[in-house]
Amino acid sequence: MLLLLLLLLLAPLFHRPPGAGGAQTPNATSEGCQIIHPPWEGGIRYRGLTRDQVKAINFLPVDYEIEYVCRGEREVVGPKVRKCLANGSWTDMDTPSRCVNRTPHSERRAVYIGALFPMSGGWPGGQACQPAVEMALEDVNSRRDILPDYELKLIHHDSKCDPGQATKYLYELLYNDPIKIILMPGCSSVSTLVAEAARMWNLIVLSYGSSSPALSNRQRFPTFFRTHPSATLHNPTRVKLFEKWGWKKIATIQQTTEVFTSTLDDLEERVKEAGIEITFRQSFFSDPAVPVKNLKRQDARIIVGLFYETEARKVFCEVYKERLFGKKYVWFLIGWYADNWFKIYDPSINCTVDEMTEAVEGHITTEIVMLNPANTRSISNMTSQEFVEKLTKRLKRHPEETGGFQEAPLAYDAIWALALALNKTSGGGGRSGVRLEEFNYNNQTITDQIYRAMNSSSFEGVSGHVVFDASGSRMAWTLIEQLQGGSYKKIGYYDSTKDDLSWSKTDKWIGGSPPADQTLVIKTFRFLSQKLFISVSVLSSLGIVLAVVCLSFNIYNSHVRYIQNSQPNLNNLTAVGCSLALAAVFPLGLDGYHIGGNQFPFVCQARLWLLGLGFSLGYGSMFTKIWWVHTVFTKKEEKKEWRKTLEPWKLYATVGLLVGMDVLTLAIWQIVDPLHRTIETFAKEEPKEDIDVSILPQLEHCSSKKMNTWLGIFYGYKGLLLLLGIFLAYETKSVSTEKINDHRAVGMAIYNVAVLCLITAPVTMILSSQQDAAFAFASLAIVFSSYITLVVLFVPKMRRLITRGEWQSEAQDTMKTGSSTNNNEEEKSRLLEKENRELEKIIAEKEERVSELRHQLQSRQQLRSRRHPTTPPDPSGGLPRGPSEPPDRLSCDGSRVHLLYK
């Protein structure tokens, strides 16, 4: 047999097939058949002989074949091929061969298929597959739209599923006419032999009954196709189920055989592409005890088992002993075991039927679907059920007793795949193509075209959708079953060609849901305490109400002189800033409990802008006051004139500068490096109630790529403002001025705000991982600083106006003067009139005193004249005149009083 196989493989190197020359040249001997004449309008094709050789001989050897051919549009009627017999005569000489005009039916030329059907042996699949192929040939040849110029014919032998027997018949198929355009073997062992030899003969091999994964090797079997799916077809279904149930980690255990090893290698490649990891891979030859213990030790949860039925019983006996079953585990097995395989008595194991039944409960199996479960019509215009009924009528025995009945749809669809490929190659349907009758074993061009056509096959057959993958293997549906209550239940189908999973939703799980592929890690977010958030929100809301009341009070009483001397517009900005800062408490407490991840960046921006602008307006207004008080009232003596005027626009410009710096900084931050949602992950926590679950706490934060840099810039100049504010408040604590009459209150507010901010900022950064503490510190600092600012600045003003009734007197004075808006000039006039009255009183007293002094001087002069009569009188009365002498007269000019001295 080995010698015959060797000759078969080496023959193409030195042998040219029939029709290409190389047959032995017959000589004119008495043994053989005499050359006969061709029919009229026809000729004879002598295989392996030239025209001159034919003319030189009269006899042809035994077993030599000749072929009649006709000229023009004629065809041979009668025997087309004759063979020389041992008695010196040609076959079928009683039937003449003639060349006649072609009829529509006779226009089709024969294309031959060489097939090997295992009618007996390890897998007698030919018993049903051969009738299915013959039925397919009848259906294809009856179609005028497929291969209209050709007719498919079958030449077959019984391989008995034996490679040695198959070698013999393969030799006959290759060396005997007619030329076969394709080979169709069955059985994996026979297909391996045929496919390996066919590459040397430029032949396509199409198998209907081979499942070995080794046949998917394109380098070893470059022209091999099969309508029977590979054993690796289970793997796409397994991967699909892994993805459906969210499993990313699996383990495997296999029996050490070639078919399971190659299947597992394929599975490893597929799961890697799907992002799934095989964490543990075990194998055994006969005893699975140690591998099963290793699976238990490695905490394997999702386990794929590849082994034969007898070994499966050994594996699950060990599974029961190791308690590697139940709600935490899922096993994937092959679906072609007997339905009661775990109940069959096996002396090699020491587990009872009940123990085995408990161990296998809930496992998943995958099995190839070879008959389309859908009641749809195939390309042959038959449903799968109609095919079964038609095939059953052709069988000689009951289907259950007929080998290969399950694979018969695959054989039927194999003929259709071939017919469609040849139709595409020959240009069926009006397209240009090649002439199939020109094919021979040296014609690589036609083989390549048939290969490309076969590789692109895609149609609906009775076995389902027919398509081949890159390795030439059939892609078919897979049946998915689960063992429920000791019996298998269908839970779905999977079509890997369309990636279509048909799910019946009948799967059942011991734990109520599919288990996890490892210890389940539950991600939970740490949300802010709602009680704390509501409490602080209430305080913040009341603070906003207080700010609105203070703002309204300040605006309403803006005409009062006491309010005017406090720079009310700056106080208004302070109230607005406090309102914005208090409003920032609300977004500061929003997290994933209230909003989604997409809204989180907007909340982050709201926090930043409200706090930034609130601080700039509130603290900036107070800082501006205290800074101008320090600037104006701590000047040297030569610059005291500055105290007399205070231009308000300079104050507003200072506040505008501080706010503008914040707006510019925040805008650049938001554009260059916007805040977004980041998640902080903490150490896993183990709950007490379920050891198979661990909790992974997470916390949401507002952050950016260079968060520390921006915070350094922001906190840097804000901190400098706070420190400078404290310094200025201390420096001006003893200054008294009516221009800004509340600067001491402003200084007190600055003390409180600065202390709270300088303490809270670093504390909240340290406590950022503790959401409740961080929020409490930040929000309460905002609330308290705002409350203190509003109370310190506005409550004393309210108290003064209420207790002294200053706004009433101011209103009455306004009514008297007829002015309703501005009484500054009237106030000055009243003060000047009062001052004049006081001066007039003083002058009157002085005049009386002067009169008394004059009277005394006159008396002295008279007395002196009596004593010294010769002394002339002194015009000044005898006293020196100087600045201290009383004035001669007083004059009042308008609001001014002038004292005139002599």
Short mmCIF file of C-alpha atoms in Angstrom, two decimals, residues 303-698:
data_model
loop_
_atom_site.label_atom_id
_atom_site.label_comp_id
_atom_site.label_asym_id
_atom_site.label_seq_id
_atom_site.Cartn_x
_atom_site.Cartn_y
_atom_site.Cartn_z
CA ILE A 303 -14.08 25.76 32.34
CA VAL A 304 -13.95 24.28 28.82
CA GLY A 305 -13.54 20.49 28.78
CA LEU A 306 -12.35 18.63 25.67
CA PHE A 307 -12.31 14.85 26.06
CA TYR A 308 -14.09 11.72 24.93
CA GLU A 309 -17.16 10.40 26.67
CA THR A 310 -15.36 7.76 28.74
CA GLU A 311 -12.88 10.32 30.00
CA ALA A 312 -15.71 12.78 30.73
CA ARG A 313 -17.04 10.41 33.39
CA LYS A 314 -13.62 10.30 35.04
CA VAL A 315 -13.32 14.08 34.98
CA PHE A 316 -16.69 14.73 36.58
CA CYS A 317 -16.16 12.14 39.26
CA GLU A 318 -13.12 14.18 40.31
CA VAL A 319 -15.14 17.38 39.90
CA TYR A 320 -17.62 16.06 42.44
CA LYS A 321 -14.86 15.19 44.89
CA GLU A 322 -13.32 18.67 44.59
CA ARG A 323 -16.75 20.39 44.73
CA LEU A 324 -15.92 22.15 41.47
CA PHE A 325 -19.59 22.56 40.55
CA GLY A 326 -22.61 24.56 41.64
CA LYS A 327 -23.66 28.20 41.30
CA LYS A 328 -20.09 29.50 40.98
CA TYR A 329 -18.99 27.24 38.10
CA VAL A 330 -19.90 26.58 34.44
CA TRP A 331 -18.58 23.70 32.35
CA PHE A 332 -18.53 23.65 28.51
CA LEU A 333 -18.52 20.17 26.96
CA ILE A 334 -18.80 18.59 23.50
CA GLY A 335 -22.36 17.93 22.38
CA TRP A 336 -21.95 14.55 20.68
CA TYR A 337 -21.99 12.48 23.86
CA ALA A 338 -24.93 10.20 24.49
CA ASP A 339 -27.76 11.99 26.29
CA ASN A 340 -27.32 9.78 29.36
CA TRP A 341 -23.53 9.53 29.29
CA PHE A 342 -23.17 10.48 32.97
CA LYS A 343 -25.57 7.71 34.04
CA ILE A 344 -23.80 4.88 32.22
CA TYR A 345 -22.07 2.43 34.56
CA ASP A 346 -18.32 2.78 34.41
CA PRO A 347 -16.12 0.52 36.59
CA SER A 348 -13.19 2.96 36.26
CA ILE A 349 -14.86 5.54 38.53
CA ASN A 350 -16.06 5.35 42.13
CA CYS A 351 -18.92 7.85 42.01
CA THR A 352 -22.61 7.02 42.12
CA VAL A 353 -25.14 8.05 39.51
CA ASP A 354 -26.63 10.60 41.90
CA GLU A 355 -23.22 12.14 42.54
CA MET A 356 -22.48 12.33 38.82
CA THR A 357 -25.90 13.83 38.15
CA GLU A 358 -25.27 16.50 40.76
CA ALA A 359 -21.81 17.30 39.38
CA VAL A 360 -22.89 17.73 35.74
CA GLU A 361 -26.03 19.76 36.42
CA GLY A 362 -26.15 23.04 34.50
CA HIS A 363 -23.26 22.43 32.09
CA ILE A 364 -23.38 23.78 28.51
CA THR A 365 -22.84 21.74 25.32
CA THR A 366 -22.30 22.83 21.70
CA GLU A 367 -23.14 20.65 18.70
CA ILE A 368 -22.97 21.26 14.95
CA VAL A 369 -26.34 21.74 13.22
CA MET A 370 -26.37 19.71 9.98
CA LEU A 371 -30.01 20.30 9.04
CA ASN A 372 -31.46 23.77 8.75
CA PRO A 373 -33.90 24.20 11.67
CA ALA A 374 -35.71 27.01 9.86
CA ASN A 375 -38.52 26.05 7.51
CA THR A 376 -37.15 28.11 4.62
CA ARG A 377 -36.51 27.06 1.05
CA SER A 378 -32.94 26.46 -0.05
CA ILE A 379 -31.34 27.13 -3.41
CA SER A 380 -32.80 23.81 -4.62
CA ASN A 381 -36.29 25.10 -3.77
CA MET A 382 -36.62 22.51 -1.03
CA THR A 383 -37.01 22.96 2.68
CA SER A 384 -34.95 20.84 5.01
CA GLN A 385 -38.00 18.78 5.92
CA GLU A 386 -38.83 18.12 2.26
CA PHE A 387 -35.24 17.02 1.72
CA VAL A 388 -35.44 14.52 4.57
CA GLU A 389 -38.70 13.10 3.22
CA LYS A 390 -37.35 12.82 -0.31
CA LEU A 391 -34.10 11.21 0.86
CA THR A 392 -35.91 8.75 3.09
CA LYS A 393 -37.80 7.42 0.09
CA ARG A 394 -34.54 6.69 -1.74
CA LEU A 395 -32.96 4.79 1.15
CA LYS A 396 -33.20 1.04 1.34
CA ARG A 397 -33.25 0.99 5.14
CA HIS A 398 -34.68 2.97 8.00
CA PRO A 399 -32.83 6.29 8.47
CA GLU A 400 -31.76 5.37 12.01
CA GLU A 401 -30.11 2.24 10.60
CA THR A 402 -28.49 4.08 7.69
CA GLY A 403 -24.97 5.34 8.19
CA GLY A 404 -24.37 9.02 7.47
CA PHE A 405 -28.04 9.99 7.51
CA GLN A 406 -27.21 12.94 9.78
CA GLU A 407 -24.47 14.12 7.39
CA ALA A 408 -26.55 13.59 4.21
CA PRO A 409 -27.60 17.28 3.98
CA LEU A 410 -23.90 18.17 3.93
CA ALA A 411 -23.28 15.84 0.97
CA TYR A 412 -26.30 17.28 -0.87
CA ASP A 413 -25.09 20.84 -0.37
CA ALA A 414 -21.57 19.83 -1.44
CA ILE A 415 -22.83 19.12 -4.98
CA TRP A 416 -24.61 22.46 -5.05
CA ALA A 417 -21.46 24.25 -3.88
CA LEU A 418 -19.51 22.54 -6.66
CA ALA A 419 -22.15 23.30 -9.30
CA LEU A 420 -22.28 26.98 -8.39
CA ALA A 421 -18.49 27.24 -8.40
CA LEU A 422 -18.20 25.57 -11.82
CA ASN A 423 -21.03 27.74 -13.11
CA LYS A 424 -19.13 30.84 -12.04
CA THR A 425 -15.90 29.50 -13.55
CA SER A 426 -17.46 28.61 -16.91
CA GLY A 427 -19.25 31.94 -17.17
CA GLY A 428 -22.75 30.59 -16.65
CA GLY A 429 -25.47 33.17 -16.93
CA GLY A 430 -23.93 35.05 -19.85
CA ARG A 431 -20.51 35.92 -18.39
CA SER A 432 -17.28 35.09 -20.13
CA GLY A 433 -15.48 32.10 -18.62
CA VAL A 434 -13.32 29.08 -19.36
CA ARG A 435 -14.21 25.86 -21.11
CA LEU A 436 -14.45 23.17 -18.45
CA GLU A 437 -13.91 20.43 -21.01
CA GLU A 438 -10.41 21.79 -21.54
CA PHE A 439 -9.44 20.95 -18.00
CA ASN A 440 -6.65 18.44 -17.44
CA TYR A 441 -4.35 17.67 -14.57
CA ASN A 442 -1.75 20.11 -15.88
CA ASN A 443 -4.16 23.02 -16.20
CA GLN A 444 -3.36 25.17 -13.18
CA THR A 445 -5.35 28.11 -14.55
CA ILE A 446 -8.75 26.40 -14.44
CA THR A 447 -7.95 24.97 -10.99
CA ASP A 448 -7.19 28.43 -9.65
CA GLN A 449 -10.46 29.79 -11.02
CA ILE A 450 -12.46 26.94 -9.53
CA TYR A 451 -10.67 27.54 -6.21
CA ARG A 452 -11.57 31.22 -6.18
CA ALA A 453 -15.19 30.47 -7.09
CA MET A 454 -15.42 27.81 -4.38
CA ASN A 455 -13.82 30.07 -1.81
CA SER A 456 -16.46 32.75 -2.43
CA SER A 457 -19.43 30.37 -2.17
CA SER A 458 -22.40 31.65 -0.24
CA PHE A 459 -25.91 30.23 -0.54
CA GLU A 460 -28.74 28.75 1.47
CA GLY A 461 -28.69 24.97 1.49
CA VAL A 462 -30.74 22.32 3.21
CA SER A 463 -28.08 22.20 5.93
CA GLY A 464 -28.22 25.95 6.43
CA HIS A 465 -26.16 28.80 5.07
CA VAL A 466 -23.18 27.43 3.14
CA VAL A 467 -19.99 29.45 3.26
CA PHE A 468 -16.33 28.56 3.68
CA ASP A 469 -13.79 30.25 5.91
CA ALA A 470 -10.19 31.05 4.99
CA SER A 471 -9.12 27.47 5.67
CA GLY A 472 -11.82 26.00 3.42
CA SER A 473 -13.96 24.71 6.29
CA ARG A 474 -17.72 25.04 6.29
CA MET A 475 -19.25 27.63 8.56
CA ALA A 476 -22.47 26.26 9.98
CA TRP A 477 -24.93 26.76 12.78
CA THR A 478 -24.24 25.42 16.24
CA LEU A 479 -26.85 24.03 18.60
CA ILE A 480 -26.46 25.13 22.22
CA GLU A 481 -27.93 22.95 24.96
CA GLN A 482 -27.91 22.98 28.76
CA LEU A 483 -28.38 20.10 31.15
CA GLN A 484 -31.42 21.00 33.23
CA GLY A 485 -32.81 18.53 35.73
CA GLY A 486 -30.85 15.63 34.26
CA SER A 487 -31.90 16.18 30.62
CA TYR A 488 -30.62 18.40 27.83
CA LYS A 489 -32.68 21.44 26.82
CA LYS A 490 -32.12 23.54 23.70
CA ILE A 491 -31.31 27.11 24.70
CA GLY A 492 -30.15 28.59 21.39
CA TYR A 493 -28.53 28.43 17.96
CA TYR A 494 -25.53 30.32 16.67
CA ASP A 495 -24.73 31.13 13.03
CA SER A 496 -21.05 32.08 12.98
CA THR A 497 -21.22 33.25 9.35
CA LYS A 498 -23.67 36.02 10.24
CA ASP A 499 -22.70 36.31 13.89
CA ASP A 500 -26.36 35.64 14.70
CA LEU A 501 -27.22 34.19 18.09
CA SER A 502 -30.80 32.92 18.29
CA TRP A 503 -31.60 32.71 21.99
CA SER A 504 -34.65 30.98 23.44
CA LYS A 505 -34.15 32.43 26.95
CA THR A 506 -34.65 29.01 28.51
CA ASP A 507 -31.29 28.85 30.27
CA LYS A 508 -31.43 28.21 33.99
CA TRP A 509 -28.78 28.82 36.62
CA ILE A 510 -28.34 27.35 40.06
CA GLY A 511 -27.66 30.77 41.57
CA GLY A 512 -30.39 32.48 39.56
CA SER A 513 -27.96 34.16 37.14
CA PRO A 514 -24.77 33.27 35.23
CA PRO A 515 -21.82 33.13 37.61
CA ALA A 516 -18.84 35.44 37.43
CA ASP A 517 -15.60 34.35 35.78
CA GLN A 518 -13.74 35.27 38.96
CA THR A 519 -14.45 36.69 42.38
CA LEU A 520 -17.02 39.32 41.50
CA VAL A 521 -15.84 42.88 42.02
CA ILE A 522 -18.73 45.32 42.43
CA LYS A 523 -17.89 48.94 41.72
CA THR A 524 -19.79 51.27 44.02
CA PHE A 525 -19.57 55.05 44.14
CA ARG A 526 -19.25 56.89 47.38
CA PHE A 527 -21.92 59.56 47.28
CA LEU A 528 -22.32 62.58 49.50
CA SER A 529 -24.58 62.20 52.53
CA GLN A 530 -27.95 63.52 51.49
CA LYS A 531 -28.77 64.70 54.99
CA LEU A 532 -25.61 66.78 55.05
CA PHE A 533 -26.28 68.13 51.57
CA ILE A 534 -29.86 69.12 52.39
CA SER A 535 -28.86 70.75 55.68
CA VAL A 536 -26.12 72.86 54.15
CA SER A 537 -28.35 73.69 51.18
CA VAL A 538 -31.00 75.06 53.55
CA LEU A 539 -28.37 77.24 55.27
CA SER A 540 -27.10 78.40 51.91
CA SER A 541 -30.62 79.24 50.73
CA LEU A 542 -31.27 81.29 53.89
CA GLY A 543 -27.97 83.04 53.34
CA ILE A 544 -28.99 83.98 49.81
CA VAL A 545 -32.27 85.36 51.20
CA LEU A 546 -30.29 87.39 53.74
CA ALA A 547 -28.03 88.72 50.99
CA VAL A 548 -31.06 89.77 48.95
CA VAL A 549 -32.54 91.54 52.00
CA CYS A 550 -29.27 93.37 52.66
CA LEU A 551 -28.97 94.34 49.03
CA SER A 552 -32.53 95.65 48.97
CA PHE A 553 -31.98 97.59 52.19
CA ASN A 554 -28.83 99.18 50.85
CA ILE A 555 -30.42 100.21 47.58
CA TYR A 556 -33.57 101.56 49.27
CA ASN A 557 -31.61 103.70 51.72
CA SER A 558 -28.91 104.80 49.32
CA HIS A 559 -29.98 108.49 49.78
CA VAL A 560 -29.23 108.43 53.51
CA ARG A 561 -25.97 110.23 54.29
CA TYR A 562 -24.79 107.50 56.66
CA ILE A 563 -25.29 104.89 53.93
CA GLN A 564 -23.68 107.14 51.34
CA ASN A 565 -20.56 107.49 53.47
CA SER A 566 -20.18 103.68 53.47
CA GLN A 567 -19.75 103.46 49.69
CA PRO A 568 -23.06 101.59 49.13
CA ASN A 569 -22.21 100.40 45.60
CA LEU A 570 -19.26 98.43 46.94
CA ASN A 571 -21.47 96.99 49.65
CA ASN A 572 -23.94 95.98 46.96
CA LEU A 573 -21.18 94.11 45.13
CA THR A 574 -20.27 92.42 48.40
CA ALA A 575 -23.86 91.19 48.82
CA VAL A 576 -23.92 89.92 45.23
CA GLY A 577 -20.59 88.14 45.75
CA CYS A 578 -21.89 86.46 48.90
CA SER A 579 -24.96 85.31 46.96
CA LEU A 580 -22.79 83.75 44.22
CA ALA A 581 -20.55 82.06 46.78
CA LEU A 582 -23.57 80.66 48.61
CA ALA A 583 -25.04 79.45 45.29
CA ALA A 584 -21.81 77.49 44.68
CA VAL A 585 -22.76 75.21 47.57
CA PHE A 586 -25.40 73.52 45.40
CA PRO A 587 -23.12 72.31 42.54
CA LEU A 588 -20.47 71.57 45.14
CA GLY A 589 -22.77 68.89 46.57
CA LEU A 590 -23.93 67.40 43.26
CA ASP A 591 -22.41 64.02 42.32
CA GLY A 592 -23.35 60.84 40.50
CA TYR A 593 -26.32 60.38 42.83
CA HIS A 594 -28.04 63.34 41.15
CA ILE A 595 -26.47 63.70 37.70
CA GLY A 596 -24.99 61.55 34.95
CA GLY A 597 -21.40 61.37 33.85
CA ASN A 598 -22.04 63.57 30.80
CA GLN A 599 -23.35 66.42 32.98
CA PHE A 600 -20.49 66.27 35.45
CA PRO A 601 -18.12 68.63 33.53
CA PHE A 602 -20.78 71.35 33.54
CA VAL A 603 -21.19 70.98 37.29
CA CYS A 604 -17.42 71.26 37.70
CA GLN A 605 -17.36 74.48 35.70
CA ALA A 606 -20.30 75.86 37.72
CA ARG A 607 -18.42 75.23 40.96
CA LEU A 608 -15.33 76.99 39.69
CA TRP A 609 -17.03 80.05 38.21
CA LEU A 610 -19.46 80.65 41.07
CA LEU A 611 -16.77 80.41 43.72
CA GLY A 612 -14.27 82.46 41.71
CA LEU A 613 -16.62 85.29 40.86
CA GLY A 614 -18.28 85.23 44.28
CA PHE A 615 -14.91 85.62 45.99
CA SER A 616 -13.79 88.37 43.61
CA LEU A 617 -16.96 90.42 44.07
CA GLY A 618 -17.46 89.81 47.78
CA TYR A 619 -13.93 89.90 49.11
CA GLY A 620 -12.69 92.17 46.32
CA SER A 621 -15.12 94.92 47.30
CA MET A 622 -14.08 94.81 50.93
CA PHE A 623 -10.40 94.66 49.99
CA THR A 624 -10.85 97.73 47.80
CA LYS A 625 -12.34 99.73 50.67
CA ILE A 626 -9.64 98.86 53.15
CA TRP A 627 -6.90 99.43 50.60
CA TRP A 628 -8.12 102.95 49.73
CA VAL A 629 -8.55 103.82 53.40
CA HIS A 630 -4.95 102.78 53.97
CA THR A 631 -3.78 104.66 50.87
CA VAL A 632 -5.58 107.93 51.62
CA PHE A 633 -5.43 108.23 55.38
CA THR A 634 -1.94 107.00 56.12
CA LYS A 635 -0.15 109.61 53.93
CA LYS A 636 2.47 112.02 55.16
CA GLU A 637 1.56 115.48 56.30
CA GLU A 638 2.40 117.11 52.98
CA LYS A 639 -0.15 114.87 51.20
CA LYS A 640 -3.07 115.40 53.55
CA GLU A 641 -4.97 117.14 50.77
CA TRP A 642 -5.71 113.66 49.36
CA ARG A 643 -8.06 113.07 52.27
CA LYS A 644 -10.41 115.79 51.14
CA THR A 645 -11.41 113.92 47.94
CA LEU A 646 -12.19 110.26 47.22
CA GLU A 647 -13.18 109.55 43.64
CA PRO A 648 -15.63 106.55 43.48
CA TRP A 649 -14.58 105.45 39.99
CA LYS A 650 -11.18 104.48 41.35
CA LEU A 651 -12.85 102.11 43.79
CA TYR A 652 -14.95 100.52 41.06
CA ALA A 653 -11.92 100.24 38.81
CA THR A 654 -10.06 98.34 41.52
CA VAL A 655 -12.91 95.87 41.94
CA GLY A 656 -13.16 95.53 38.17
CA LEU A 657 -9.46 94.73 37.99
CA LEU A 658 -9.77 91.93 40.56
CA VAL A 659 -12.84 90.49 38.84
CA GLY A 660 -11.18 90.77 35.43
CA MET A 661 -8.14 88.86 36.64
CA ASP A 662 -10.40 86.05 37.82
CA VAL A 663 -12.43 85.96 34.62
CA LEU A 664 -9.26 85.85 32.50
CA THR A 665 -7.69 83.10 34.62
CA LEU A 666 -10.85 80.98 34.66
CA ALA A 667 -11.41 81.43 30.93
CA ILE A 668 -7.87 80.33 30.08
CA TRP A 669 -8.21 77.38 32.45
CA GLN A 670 -11.48 76.29 30.90
CA ILE A 671 -10.21 76.59 27.33
CA VAL A 672 -6.72 75.13 27.74
CA ASP A 673 -7.35 72.46 30.37
CA PRO A 674 -11.08 72.12 31.14
CA LEU A 675 -12.30 70.35 34.22
CA HIS A 676 -13.72 66.88 33.71
CA ARG A 677 -14.91 63.90 35.70
CA THR A 678 -12.23 61.70 37.19
CA ILE A 679 -12.70 58.62 39.33
CA GLU A 680 -10.61 57.76 42.36
CA THR A 681 -10.46 54.05 43.16
CA PHE A 682 -9.93 52.76 46.69
CA ALA A 683 -8.86 49.40 48.09
CA LYS A 684 -11.32 46.53 47.71
CA GLU A 685 -13.66 45.83 50.59
CA GLU A 686 -14.89 42.36 51.47
CA PRO A 687 -18.54 42.19 52.55
CA LYS A 688 -19.47 39.83 55.34
CA GLU A 689 -22.53 38.29 53.73
CA ASP A 690 -20.91 36.80 50.56
CA ILE A 691 -17.25 35.82 50.33
CA ASP A 692 -17.52 35.51 46.52
CA VAL A 693 -18.06 39.25 46.09
CA SER A 694 -15.71 42.14 46.79
CA ILE A 695 -16.64 45.82 46.68
CA LEU A 696 -14.48 48.36 44.89
CA PRO A 697 -15.29 51.85 46.21
CA GLN A 698 -14.92 54.76 43.82
#
